[in-house]
Amino acid sequence: MTDQTTEPTVKAQSPLSEAWDMFRRNHAAMAGLVVLCCIVLGAIFGPYLYPGKPFEMAWAPFSPPGADGFLLGTDYLGRDLLAQIIHGARVTLIIGLSAAIVTVVIGVTIGAMAGFYGGIVEEALMRFTEFFQVLPTLLFSMVIVALFGASLPMITLAIGLVSWTAVARITRAEFLRIRELEYVMASRASGASGRKLMFRVILPNALPPIIVQSALMVGSAILFEAGLSFLGLTDPNVISWGQIIGSNRQYILESSFTVTIPGLAIFITVLAISLVGDGLNDALNPRLRQR
Amino acid sequence: MDFIRTIATRLFYAVSLLLAVLVLNFTLIHLAPGDVADTIAQSMGGADEEILDRIRADYGLDQPFLIQLGSYMARVLRFDLGYSFFYSMPVTELILQRLPATLLLVFLAQLLALIVGVVLGVISARRPNGMLSHFVTFFALFGYSAPVFWTGILLLIAFSLKIQWFPVAGMRDVTLIGGFWAHFWDVARHLVLPVITLSSIFLALYSRLSRATMMETLGSDYVRTAKAKGLSSRSVVYKHALKNALSPVITLAGLQFSAVVSGAVLVETVFAWPGLGTLAFQSIIARDTPTILGILFFSALMVIVGNLLTDFALRAVDPRMRGRG
């Protein structure tokens, strides 16, 4: 992992701190990171700091942002929109994160096995992946959520089940490339077992593109959840940003901010995540670094 | 001969994929708690066990799972997707009624995204530090990060409610009287906002990718040779480089078909577009399983056909692809 363009006078850096230096110099990515941290902190501590209740009628419906002491106004039932946004952030982030984890676990396992073993295993697993690519993602998870219940684990699973294919393809491509490298041969010759080769020898070097893709997966899982809850297929007792938009949608003639504000929240969160993902891509991808 | 064999393999593969999708969907629905009889009983306002059993016998639900699956597959192969008890009509007929609206939306959105995306990408690749290039980068991030239904609602608020340029919902004005062109114009006006909304996600993807590949291609040796021969920059870009930069974009577009269908569900809901998406939503809410199964089948079919078309488009653009099976 030594960088040949580095001046010899420069002190040797660990790959991690080198990547962090790259990342830090990327202003857009840093901005994204700061915004993302604020959102996460707000989701964790907001409900304790802000007294508003998301489900209680607090004021007259549709009072505009800033009026009557409600910073973001009230929704069609007169509920405090800011309280809803703060409480919704938790669900949105939890589902985004856990669905991304499911996605990565499935994708990396299948991609790694396909790329490592090759032959029939690879053929079968890639056919399996293509099969999941054919399924219309949102429709399929709509059906799962509608038929099997809209609990948080089920929504997470429904999103994870349809989104892992990209991760699997990337992992496989990396494994195909890396397994032919000399250091892997050496490790194989010295008698490393298949599992050790896969997860201890090859996987660490295949990680950079997988990490970037996982970061983007959090964003797309958030969008996915937003879509499901916008359609009203998620649990009505668990508030999320998409759900606020969905339930206020009929009233855009009376007031549009109840729809635009939660949408803005989703947009800013996903934008921050994709900026961070872009920054990670530049920082972790040595091929791009030389440009 | 080779070409025919390739097509045959592809078709065989596509059909087997489709059958696998059928099996998965049917199994999934079978595993879900509750069945058609429960739903029908609910819509009748409740029923006792005896009536439930009779409904189950009517729908063949008392048979073992494999027999149900077999008879369902056999019927699907004869293009019979069953009967929708919610809409009281055959599912195939129901879907074929709604399919054109969705196809129109999906096709136009992909086309718009591809054309505008590639044009934006190419122009900005020629001037990587120009205004337009920065705009494309920003726009790509916007398209990726904004929830598509929100984009739709924003456009709706801006261009149907505030400035009343376009109709709020639906596909046609039912009160309209007039000839073919009057109706054509009417549908076109209804199409504008949904198509722009749906294409916004993909426009972003395509412009970004074509900008990247175009920049890579413009830096390659053969482009330098073409320039050294004294060809004009315009002819180098549009005659030589574009063709090579296109194939990754087409590949990506092919991979997006399932996302386009998914996006269509949300866009159709926002604009009350009378297509498969709204039908899917309604039938899922009503638990109309024959219709749900039928829609899942048709949307998988759409994705597979889309993939096949992409494959052929790639072969047309990139001669290197033709040798492959």
Coordinates of C-alpha atoms in Angstrom, one line a residue:
Chain A
M1 CA 0.0 0.0 0.0
T2 CA 3.0 2.4 -0.4
D3 CA 2.3 5.4 -2.5
Q4 CA 5.1 5.8 -5.1
T5 CA 4.4 9.4 -5.7
T6 CA 5.2 10.2 -2.0
E7 CA 8.4 12.2 -1.5
P8 CA 10.9 10.2 0.5
T9 CA 11.2 13.0 3.0
V10 CA 7.6 12.7 4.0
K11 CA 7.0 10.5 7.0
A12 CA 5.4 7.2 6.3
Q13 CA 1.7 7.2 6.9
S14 CA -0.7 4.4 7.7
P15 CA -3.2 3.9 4.8
L16 CA -6.0 5.0 7.1
S17 CA -4.5 8.3 8.1
E18 CA -3.5 8.9 4.4
A19 CA -7.2 8.3 3.4
W20 CA -8.3 10.7 6.2
D21 CA -6.0 13.3 4.9
M22 CA -7.4 12.9 1.4
F23 CA -10.9 13.0 2.7
R24 CA -10.2 16.1 4.8
R25 CA -9.1 18.1 1.8
N26 CA -12.4 17.4 0.1
H27 CA -14.5 20.3 1.2
A28 CA -17.8 18.9 -0.1
A29 CA -17.2 15.6 1.7
M30 CA -16.3 17.4 4.9
A31 CA -19.4 19.5 4.7
G32 CA -21.5 16.3 4.2
L33 CA -19.8 14.7 7.1
V34 CA -20.5 17.7 9.4
V35 CA -24.2 17.8 8.3
L36 CA -24.5 14.1 8.8
C37 CA -23.1 14.3 12.3
C38 CA -25.5 17.0 13.2
I39 CA -28.5 15.0 11.9
V40 CA -27.3 11.9 13.8
L41 CA -26.8 13.9 17.0
G42 CA -30.2 15.5 16.5
A43 CA -31.8 12.1 16.1
I44 CA -30.2 10.7 19.2
F45 CA -30.6 13.7 21.6
G46 CA -33.3 15.7 19.9
P47 CA -36.3 13.9 21.5
Y48 CA -34.8 14.6 25.0
L49 CA -34.0 18.2 24.3
Y50 CA -37.1 19.3 22.4
P51 CA -40.3 19.0 24.5
G52 CA -42.8 18.7 21.5
K53 CA -44.8 15.5 21.2
P54 CA -45.1 14.1 17.6
F55 CA -48.5 12.5 18.0
E56 CA -50.3 15.1 20.0
M57 CA -52.5 17.9 18.6
A58 CA -50.6 21.0 19.7
W59 CA -52.2 23.9 17.8
A60 CA -54.6 24.7 14.9
P61 CA -53.9 22.7 11.8
F62 CA -51.7 24.2 9.0
S63 CA -50.3 27.0 11.0
P64 CA -47.3 28.1 9.0
P65 CA -43.7 27.8 10.1
G66 CA -42.6 30.3 12.7
A67 CA -46.1 31.4 13.6
D68 CA -47.5 30.8 17.1
G69 CA -44.2 29.5 18.5
F70 CA -43.9 26.5 16.2
L71 CA -40.7 26.7 14.3
L72 CA -41.8 24.4 11.4
G73 CA -45.6 24.9 11.9
T74 CA -48.2 22.2 12.3
D75 CA -49.5 19.5 10.1
Y76 CA -53.1 18.6 9.0
L77 CA -54.0 17.4 12.5
G78 CA -52.3 20.3 14.2
R79 CA -49.3 18.3 15.3
D80 CA -46.0 20.0 15.8
L81 CA -44.0 19.4 12.6
L82 CA -40.6 20.0 14.2
A83 CA -41.3 17.3 16.8
Q84 CA -42.4 14.9 14.0
I85 CA -39.2 15.6 12.1
I86 CA -37.0 15.0 15.1
H87 CA -38.7 11.8 16.1
G88 CA -38.9 10.7 12.5
A89 CA -35.2 11.1 12.1
R90 CA -34.6 8.1 14.4
V91 CA -36.7 5.7 12.4
T92 CA -35.3 7.0 9.1
L93 CA -31.7 6.6 10.2
I94 CA -32.2 3.3 12.0
I95 CA -33.8 1.7 9.0
G96 CA -31.3 3.3 6.6
L97 CA -28.4 1.9 8.6
S98 CA -29.7 -1.5 9.4
A99 CA -31.0 -2.1 5.9
A100 CA -27.6 -1.1 4.6
I101 CA -26.0 -3.6 6.9
V102 CA -28.3 -6.4 5.7
T103 CA -27.5 -5.4 2.1
V104 CA -23.8 -5.5 2.7
V105 CA -23.8 -8.8 4.6
I106 CA -25.8 -10.6 1.9
G107 CA -23.9 -8.9 -0.9
V108 CA -20.4 -9.5 0.4
T109 CA -21.1 -13.1 1.3
I110 CA -22.5 -13.9 -2.1
G111 CA -20.0 -11.8 -4.1
A112 CA -17.1 -13.2 -2.1
M113 CA -18.1 -16.8 -2.6
A114 CA -18.7 -16.2 -6.3
G115 CA -15.4 -14.5 -6.9
F116 CA -13.4 -16.8 -4.8
Y117 CA -14.6 -20.2 -5.8
G118 CA -15.3 -19.5 -9.5
G119 CA -16.6 -22.3 -11.7
I120 CA -20.1 -23.7 -11.0
V121 CA -20.4 -21.9 -7.7
E122 CA -19.8 -18.5 -9.4
E123 CA -22.1 -19.4 -12.3
A124 CA -24.9 -20.4 -9.9
L125 CA -24.5 -17.4 -7.5
M126 CA -24.4 -14.9 -10.4
R127 CA -27.5 -16.4 -11.9
F128 CA -29.1 -16.0 -8.5
T129 CA -28.0 -12.4 -8.4
E130 CA -29.4 -11.7 -11.8
F131 CA -32.6 -13.2 -10.7
F132 CA -32.9 -10.7 -7.9
Q133 CA -32.0 -7.9 -10.3
V134 CA -35.0 -8.7 -12.4
L135 CA -37.4 -8.3 -9.5
P136 CA -38.8 -4.8 -9.5
T137 CA -37.4 -3.7 -6.2
L138 CA -40.0 -1.4 -4.7
L139 CA -43.0 -3.5 -5.9
F140 CA -41.4 -6.6 -4.3
S141 CA -40.8 -5.0 -1.0
M142 CA -44.2 -3.4 -1.0
V143 CA -45.7 -6.8 -1.3
I144 CA -43.4 -8.2 1.5
V145 CA -44.3 -5.4 3.8
A146 CA -48.0 -5.5 3.0
L147 CA -48.3 -9.3 3.4
F148 CA -45.9 -10.0 6.3
G149 CA -46.5 -7.0 8.4
A150 CA -44.8 -3.6 8.6
S151 CA -42.6 -4.0 11.7
L152 CA -39.2 -2.4 11.6
P153 CA -37.3 -5.7 11.1
M154 CA -39.6 -6.7 8.3
I155 CA -39.1 -3.3 6.5
T156 CA -35.4 -3.6 7.0
L157 CA -35.4 -7.1 5.6
A158 CA -37.6 -6.1 2.7
I159 CA -35.3 -3.4 1.7
G160 CA -32.1 -5.5 2.2
L161 CA -33.5 -8.4 0.2
V162 CA -33.9 -6.4 -3.0
S163 CA -30.8 -4.1 -2.7
W164 CA -27.8 -6.4 -2.3
T165 CA -27.1 -7.2 -5.9
A166 CA -24.9 -4.2 -6.6
V167 CA -22.7 -5.0 -3.5
A168 CA -22.5 -8.6 -4.7
R169 CA -21.3 -7.6 -8.2
I170 CA -18.7 -5.2 -6.9
T171 CA -17.4 -7.7 -4.3
R172 CA -17.2 -10.4 -6.9
A173 CA -15.3 -8.2 -9.3
E174 CA -12.8 -7.2 -6.6
F175 CA -12.3 -10.9 -5.6
L176 CA -11.8 -11.9 -9.2
R177 CA -9.0 -9.3 -9.5
I178 CA -7.4 -9.9 -6.2
R179 CA -7.3 -13.6 -6.0
E180 CA -4.8 -13.7 -8.9
L181 CA -2.4 -11.4 -7.1
E182 CA 0.9 -12.8 -5.9
Y183 CA 0.4 -12.2 -2.2
V184 CA -2.7 -14.4 -2.4
M185 CA -0.8 -17.1 -4.2
A186 CA 1.9 -17.0 -1.5
S187 CA -0.7 -17.2 1.2
R188 CA -2.4 -20.1 -0.6
A189 CA 0.9 -21.9 -1.1
S190 CA 1.7 -21.5 2.6
G191 CA -1.4 -23.5 3.3
A192 CA -4.1 -20.9 4.3
S193 CA -7.6 -22.4 4.5
G194 CA -10.3 -21.3 2.1
R195 CA -12.1 -19.3 4.7
K196 CA -9.0 -17.6 5.9
L197 CA -8.0 -16.7 2.3
M198 CA -11.4 -15.3 1.7
F199 CA -12.0 -13.2 4.8
R200 CA -8.5 -12.5 6.1
V201 CA -6.4 -12.3 3.0
I202 CA -8.6 -11.1 0.2
L203 CA -11.4 -9.2 1.8
P204 CA -9.4 -6.5 3.5
N205 CA -8.0 -5.4 0.1
A206 CA -11.4 -5.6 -1.5
L207 CA -12.9 -3.4 1.1
P208 CA -12.4 0.2 -0.3
P209 CA -15.1 -0.1 -3.1
I210 CA -17.3 -2.1 -0.8
I211 CA -17.1 0.6 1.8
V212 CA -18.0 3.3 -0.7
Q213 CA -20.9 1.3 -2.0
S214 CA -22.1 0.6 1.6
A215 CA -22.2 4.3 2.3
L216 CA -24.3 4.9 -0.8
M217 CA -26.5 2.0 0.3
V218 CA -27.4 3.8 3.5
G219 CA -28.7 6.7 1.3
S220 CA -30.7 4.5 -1.0
A221 CA -32.1 2.6 1.9
I222 CA -33.4 5.8 3.4
L223 CA -34.9 6.7 0.1
F224 CA -36.5 3.3 -0.1
E225 CA -38.0 3.5 3.3
A226 CA -39.2 7.0 2.5
G227 CA -41.0 5.6 -0.6
L228 CA -42.6 2.8 1.4
S229 CA -43.8 5.0 4.2
F230 CA -44.9 7.7 1.7
L231 CA -47.2 5.0 0.2
G232 CA -48.6 4.4 3.7
L233 CA -47.4 0.8 3.8
T234 CA -45.4 1.2 7.0
D235 CA -46.6 1.2 10.6
P236 CA -48.7 4.3 11.1
N237 CA -47.7 4.4 14.8
V238 CA -44.0 4.7 13.9
I239 CA -43.4 8.2 12.5
S240 CA -40.9 8.7 9.7
W241 CA -40.1 11.4 7.2
G242 CA -41.7 9.7 4.2
Q243 CA -44.8 9.0 6.2
I244 CA -45.2 12.7 7.1
I245 CA -45.1 13.5 3.4
G246 CA -47.6 10.7 2.6
S247 CA -50.1 11.7 5.2
N248 CA -50.0 15.4 4.4
R249 CA -50.0 14.9 0.6
Q250 CA -53.7 15.4 0.2
Y251 CA -53.5 18.9 1.7
I252 CA -50.9 20.5 -0.5
L253 CA -53.5 23.0 -1.6
E254 CA -54.0 24.2 1.9
S255 CA -50.3 24.2 2.9
S256 CA -47.3 22.9 1.0
F257 CA -44.7 23.2 3.8
T258 CA -45.9 20.1 5.5
V259 CA -44.7 18.2 2.4
T260 CA -41.7 20.3 1.4
I261 CA -40.0 20.4 4.8
P262 CA -39.9 16.6 5.5
G263 CA -38.8 16.1 1.9
L264 CA -36.0 18.6 2.4
A265 CA -34.9 16.6 5.5
I266 CA -34.7 13.4 3.4
F267 CA -32.9 15.2 0.6
I268 CA -30.3 16.9 2.9
T269 CA -29.6 13.6 4.7
V270 CA -29.2 11.6 1.5
L271 CA -27.2 14.4 -0.1
A272 CA -24.8 14.5 2.9
I273 CA -24.4 10.7 2.7
S274 CA -23.6 10.8 -1.0
L275 CA -21.1 13.6 -0.5
V276 CA -19.4 11.5 2.2
G277 CA -19.6 8.5 -0.2
D278 CA -18.0 10.5 -3.0
G279 CA -15.3 11.7 -0.6
L280 CA -14.6 8.1 0.6
N281 CA -14.4 7.1 -3.0
D282 CA -11.7 9.6 -3.8
A283 CA -9.9 8.9 -0.5
L284 CA -9.9 5.1 -0.7
N285 CA -9.5 4.5 -4.4
P286 CA -5.8 4.7 -5.2
R287 CA -6.3 4.7 -8.9
L288 CA -8.3 7.9 -8.8
R289 CA -5.8 9.4 -6.4
Q290 CA -3.1 9.7 -9.1
R291 CA -5.2 11.9 -11.3
Chain B
M1 CA -26.1 -18.6 -37.5
D2 CA -24.2 -17.5 -34.5
F3 CA -26.5 -14.6 -34.0
I4 CA -29.6 -16.7 -34.1
R5 CA -28.0 -19.1 -31.6
T6 CA -27.2 -16.2 -29.3
I7 CA -30.8 -14.9 -29.5
A8 CA -32.1 -18.4 -28.8
T9 CA -29.9 -18.8 -25.7
R10 CA -30.9 -15.4 -24.5
L11 CA -34.6 -16.1 -25.0
F12 CA -34.4 -19.5 -23.3
Y13 CA -32.6 -17.8 -20.4
A14 CA -35.1 -15.0 -20.2
V15 CA -38.0 -17.5 -20.0
S16 CA -36.4 -19.6 -17.3
L17 CA -35.8 -16.4 -15.3
L18 CA -39.4 -15.5 -15.7
L19 CA -40.5 -19.0 -14.5
A20 CA -38.3 -18.7 -11.5
V21 CA -39.8 -15.3 -10.7
L22 CA -43.3 -16.9 -10.9
V23 CA -42.3 -19.6 -8.5
L24 CA -40.8 -17.2 -6.0
N25 CA -43.8 -14.8 -6.1
F26 CA -46.3 -17.6 -5.7
T27 CA -44.4 -19.2 -2.8
L28 CA -44.1 -15.8 -1.1
I29 CA -47.8 -15.1 -1.3
H30 CA -48.5 -18.7 -0.1
L31 CA -46.3 -18.2 2.9
A32 CA -48.0 -15.0 3.9
P33 CA -50.5 -15.2 6.8
G34 CA -54.1 -15.1 5.5
D35 CA -55.3 -16.0 2.1
V36 CA -57.8 -15.0 -0.6
A37 CA -60.7 -16.6 1.3
D38 CA -60.0 -14.4 4.3
T39 CA -59.9 -11.3 2.2
I40 CA -63.1 -12.1 0.4
A41 CA -64.8 -13.0 3.7
Q42 CA -63.6 -9.7 5.0
S43 CA -65.1 -7.8 2.1
M44 CA -68.4 -9.6 2.6
G45 CA -68.4 -8.5 6.2
G46 CA -67.3 -11.7 7.8
A47 CA -68.1 -15.4 7.2
D48 CA -68.2 -18.6 9.1
E49 CA -65.8 -21.6 8.6
E50 CA -68.2 -23.4 6.3
I51 CA -68.3 -20.5 3.8
L52 CA -64.6 -20.0 4.1
D53 CA -64.1 -23.6 3.2
R54 CA -66.4 -23.2 0.2
I55 CA -64.5 -20.2 -1.0
R56 CA -61.2 -22.1 -0.5
A57 CA -62.5 -25.0 -2.6
D58 CA -63.7 -22.6 -5.3
Y59 CA -60.3 -21.1 -5.6
G60 CA -58.5 -24.4 -5.3
L61 CA -56.9 -23.3 -2.0
D62 CA -57.6 -26.6 -0.3
Q63 CA -55.2 -28.4 -2.6
P64 CA -51.6 -29.1 -1.6
F65 CA -49.2 -26.3 -2.3
L66 CA -47.3 -28.0 -5.2
I67 CA -50.5 -28.7 -7.1
Q68 CA -51.7 -25.1 -6.6
L69 CA -48.3 -23.9 -7.9
G70 CA -48.4 -26.3 -10.9
S71 CA -51.9 -25.3 -11.9
Y72 CA -51.0 -21.6 -11.5
M73 CA -48.0 -22.0 -13.7
A74 CA -49.9 -24.0 -16.3
R75 CA -52.5 -21.2 -16.4
V76 CA -49.9 -18.5 -16.7
L77 CA -48.3 -20.3 -19.7
R78 CA -51.7 -19.9 -21.4
F79 CA -51.7 -16.2 -20.5
D80 CA -54.3 -16.7 -17.9
L81 CA -53.3 -14.9 -14.7
G82 CA -56.5 -15.6 -12.9
Y83 CA -59.5 -13.5 -11.8
S84 CA -59.4 -10.4 -9.7
F85 CA -62.1 -10.5 -7.2
F86 CA -61.5 -6.8 -6.2
Y87 CA -61.9 -5.5 -9.8
S88 CA -64.2 -8.3 -10.9
M89 CA -62.4 -9.0 -14.1
P90 CA -59.7 -11.2 -15.5
V91 CA -56.2 -10.1 -14.3
T92 CA -54.7 -10.3 -17.8
E93 CA -57.3 -8.0 -19.1
L94 CA -56.9 -5.6 -16.2
I95 CA -53.2 -5.4 -16.6
L96 CA -53.3 -5.0 -20.4
Q97 CA -55.7 -2.1 -19.8
R98 CA -53.2 -0.4 -17.6
L99 CA -49.9 -1.4 -19.2
P100 CA -49.8 1.1 -22.1
A101 CA -49.9 4.1 -19.7
T102 CA -47.0 2.7 -17.7
L103 CA -45.0 1.7 -20.8
L104 CA -45.5 5.2 -22.2
L105 CA -44.3 6.8 -19.0
V106 CA -41.4 4.5 -18.5
F107 CA -40.2 4.6 -22.1
L108 CA -40.4 8.3 -22.4
A109 CA -38.7 8.9 -19.1
Q110 CA -35.8 6.6 -20.0
L111 CA -35.5 8.1 -23.4
L112 CA -35.5 11.7 -22.1
A113 CA -33.0 10.7 -19.3
L114 CA -30.7 9.0 -21.8
I115 CA -30.7 11.8 -24.5
V116 CA -30.4 14.8 -22.1
G117 CA -28.1 12.9 -19.8
V118 CA -25.6 12.0 -22.6
V119 CA -25.8 15.5 -24.1
L120 CA -25.1 17.2 -20.8
G121 CA -22.4 14.7 -20.0
V122 CA -20.6 15.2 -23.3
I123 CA -20.8 18.9 -23.3
S124 CA -19.5 19.1 -19.8
A125 CA -16.7 16.6 -20.5
R126 CA -15.4 19.0 -23.2
R127 CA -15.1 21.7 -20.6
P128 CA -14.5 19.9 -17.3
N129 CA -14.1 23.2 -15.4
G130 CA -16.9 25.2 -17.1
M131 CA -20.1 26.3 -15.5
L132 CA -22.1 23.5 -17.1
S133 CA -19.8 20.9 -15.8
H134 CA -20.3 22.1 -12.2
F135 CA -24.0 22.3 -12.9
V136 CA -24.0 18.6 -14.1
T137 CA -22.1 17.5 -10.9
F138 CA -24.6 19.4 -8.7
F139 CA -27.6 18.2 -10.7
A140 CA -26.4 14.6 -10.5
L141 CA -26.2 14.8 -6.7
F142 CA -29.7 16.4 -6.6
G143 CA -31.2 13.7 -8.8
Y144 CA -29.7 11.0 -6.7
S145 CA -30.5 12.4 -3.3
A146 CA -34.1 13.8 -3.7
P147 CA -36.9 11.3 -3.1
V148 CA -38.6 11.0 -6.5
F149 CA -42.1 11.4 -5.0
W150 CA -41.0 14.6 -3.4
T151 CA -39.6 15.9 -6.7
G152 CA -42.9 15.1 -8.2
I153 CA -44.9 17.0 -5.5
L154 CA -42.6 20.0 -5.8
L155 CA -43.1 20.1 -9.6
L156 CA -46.9 19.6 -9.0
I157 CA -47.0 22.6 -6.6
A158 CA -44.9 24.8 -8.9
F159 CA -46.3 24.0 -12.3
S160 CA -49.9 22.8 -11.7
L161 CA -51.0 24.7 -8.6
K162 CA -49.0 28.0 -8.5
I163 CA -48.5 28.5 -12.3
Q164 CA -51.2 26.5 -13.9
W165 CA -49.3 25.2 -16.9
F166 CA -50.0 21.5 -16.6
P167 CA -52.9 19.4 -15.3
V168 CA -52.8 18.2 -11.7
A169 CA -53.5 14.5 -12.2
G170 CA -54.5 11.7 -14.5
M171 CA -53.7 10.9 -18.1
R172 CA -56.4 12.6 -20.0
D173 CA -59.2 15.2 -19.7
V174 CA -62.4 13.1 -19.8
T175 CA -64.5 16.0 -20.7
L176 CA -62.4 16.8 -23.8
I177 CA -64.2 16.5 -27.2
G178 CA -62.1 16.6 -30.3
G179 CA -60.2 14.8 -32.9
F180 CA -57.0 12.7 -32.6
W181 CA -54.7 15.6 -32.3
A182 CA -56.7 17.3 -29.6
H183 CA -56.4 14.0 -27.6
F184 CA -52.8 13.6 -28.4
W185 CA -52.1 17.1 -27.2
D186 CA -54.1 16.4 -24.1
V187 CA -52.2 13.3 -23.1
A188 CA -48.9 15.0 -23.9
R189 CA -49.7 17.8 -21.5
H190 CA -50.6 15.3 -18.8
L191 CA -47.3 13.5 -19.5
V192 CA -44.9 16.4 -19.0
L193 CA -44.6 16.5 -15.2
P194 CA -44.6 12.7 -14.6
V195 CA -42.0 12.1 -17.3
I196 CA -39.7 14.8 -16.0
T197 CA -40.1 13.6 -12.4
L198 CA -39.3 10.0 -13.3
S199 CA -36.4 10.9 -15.5
S200 CA -34.8 13.1 -12.9
I201 CA -33.3 10.2 -11.1
F202 CA -31.8 8.6 -14.2
L203 CA -30.8 11.8 -15.9
A204 CA -28.5 12.4 -13.0
L205 CA -27.0 9.0 -13.2
Y206 CA -26.5 9.0 -17.0
S207 CA -25.1 12.5 -17.2
R208 CA -22.6 11.8 -14.5
L209 CA -21.5 8.5 -16.1
S210 CA -21.3 9.8 -19.6
R211 CA -19.3 12.8 -18.4
A212 CA -16.8 10.4 -16.7
T213 CA -16.5 8.0 -19.6
M214 CA -16.3 10.8 -22.1
M215 CA -13.5 12.4 -20.2
E216 CA -11.6 9.1 -20.1
T217 CA -12.2 8.5 -23.8
L218 CA -11.1 12.0 -24.8
G219 CA -7.8 11.3 -23.0
S220 CA -7.1 8.1 -24.9
D221 CA -4.6 7.5 -27.7
Y222 CA -6.9 7.0 -30.6
V223 CA -8.6 10.3 -29.9
R224 CA -5.3 12.0 -29.8
T225 CA -4.5 10.4 -33.2
A226 CA -7.8 11.6 -34.6
K227 CA -7.0 15.1 -33.4
A228 CA -3.4 14.9 -34.8
K229 CA -4.9 13.9 -38.2
G230 CA -6.4 17.4 -38.1
L231 CA -10.0 16.4 -37.6
S232 CA -12.1 19.2 -36.0
S233 CA -12.8 18.9 -32.3
R234 CA -16.5 18.5 -33.0
S235 CA -16.0 15.6 -35.3
V236 CA -13.6 13.9 -33.0
V237 CA -16.1 14.1 -30.1
Y238 CA -19.3 13.2 -31.9
K239 CA -18.0 10.7 -34.5
H240 CA -15.2 8.9 -32.7
A241 CA -15.4 9.3 -29.0
L242 CA -19.1 9.4 -28.4
K243 CA -19.6 5.9 -29.8
N244 CA -17.1 4.4 -27.3
A245 CA -18.3 6.5 -24.4
L246 CA -21.9 5.3 -25.0
S247 CA -21.6 1.7 -24.2
P248 CA -21.1 2.0 -20.4
V249 CA -24.1 4.4 -20.3
I250 CA -26.3 1.9 -22.2
T251 CA -25.1 -0.9 -19.9
L252 CA -26.1 1.3 -16.9
A253 CA -29.4 2.2 -18.5
G254 CA -30.1 -1.5 -18.9
L255 CA -29.5 -2.2 -15.2
Q256 CA -31.9 0.6 -14.3
F257 CA -35.1 -1.0 -15.7
S258 CA -36.1 -2.5 -12.4
A259 CA -35.5 0.9 -10.7
V260 CA -37.5 2.6 -13.4
V261 CA -40.4 0.4 -12.8
S262 CA -40.1 1.0 -9.0
G263 CA -39.9 4.7 -9.6
A264 CA -42.9 4.6 -11.8
V265 CA -44.9 3.2 -8.9
L266 CA -44.2 6.3 -6.8
V267 CA -44.5 8.8 -9.7
E268 CA -47.9 7.2 -10.7
T269 CA -49.1 7.6 -7.2
V270 CA -48.2 11.2 -7.0
F271 CA -49.8 12.1 -10.4
A272 CA -52.7 9.6 -10.2
W273 CA -51.4 8.2 -13.5
P274 CA -53.6 5.3 -14.5
G275 CA -50.9 2.7 -14.9
L276 CA -49.6 -0.5 -13.4
G277 CA -48.1 1.4 -10.4
T278 CA -51.4 2.7 -9.1
L279 CA -53.0 -0.7 -9.9
A280 CA -50.2 -2.4 -7.9
F281 CA -50.7 0.0 -5.0
Q282 CA -54.5 -0.5 -4.9
S283 CA -54.3 -4.3 -5.2
I284 CA -51.7 -4.5 -2.5
I285 CA -53.9 -2.5 -0.2
A286 CA -56.9 -4.6 -1.1
R287 CA -54.8 -7.8 -0.8
D288 CA -56.0 -8.8 -4.3
T289 CA -53.5 -11.6 -4.6
P290 CA -54.2 -12.7 -8.2
T291 CA -53.6 -9.1 -9.4
I292 CA -50.5 -8.7 -7.2
L293 CA -49.0 -11.9 -8.7
G294 CA -50.0 -10.7 -12.2
I295 CA -48.3 -7.3 -11.7
L296 CA -45.2 -8.8 -10.3
F297 CA -45.1 -11.2 -13.3
F298 CA -45.6 -8.4 -15.8
S299 CA -43.1 -6.1 -14.2
A300 CA -40.4 -8.8 -14.2
L301 CA -41.3 -9.3 -17.8
M302 CA -40.8 -5.6 -18.5
V303 CA -37.4 -5.7 -16.8
I304 CA -36.3 -8.8 -18.8
V305 CA -37.5 -7.4 -22.1
G306 CA -35.7 -4.2 -21.2
N307 CA -32.5 -6.1 -20.5
L308 CA -32.7 -8.0 -23.8
L309 CA -33.2 -4.7 -25.7
T310 CA -30.2 -3.3 -23.9
D311 CA -28.2 -6.3 -24.9
F312 CA -29.0 -5.8 -28.6
A313 CA -28.4 -2.0 -28.4
L314 CA -25.0 -2.7 -26.9
R315 CA -24.2 -5.1 -29.8
A316 CA -25.2 -2.4 -32.2
V317 CA -23.0 0.2 -30.7
D318 CA -20.0 -1.9 -29.7
P319 CA -18.7 -4.4 -32.2
R320 CA -16.6 -6.1 -29.5
M321 CA -19.8 -7.3 -27.8
R322 CA -20.9 -9.2 -30.9
G323 CA -18.6 -12.1 -30.5
R324 CA -19.8 -12.9 -27.0
G325 CA -22.6 -15.4 -26.2

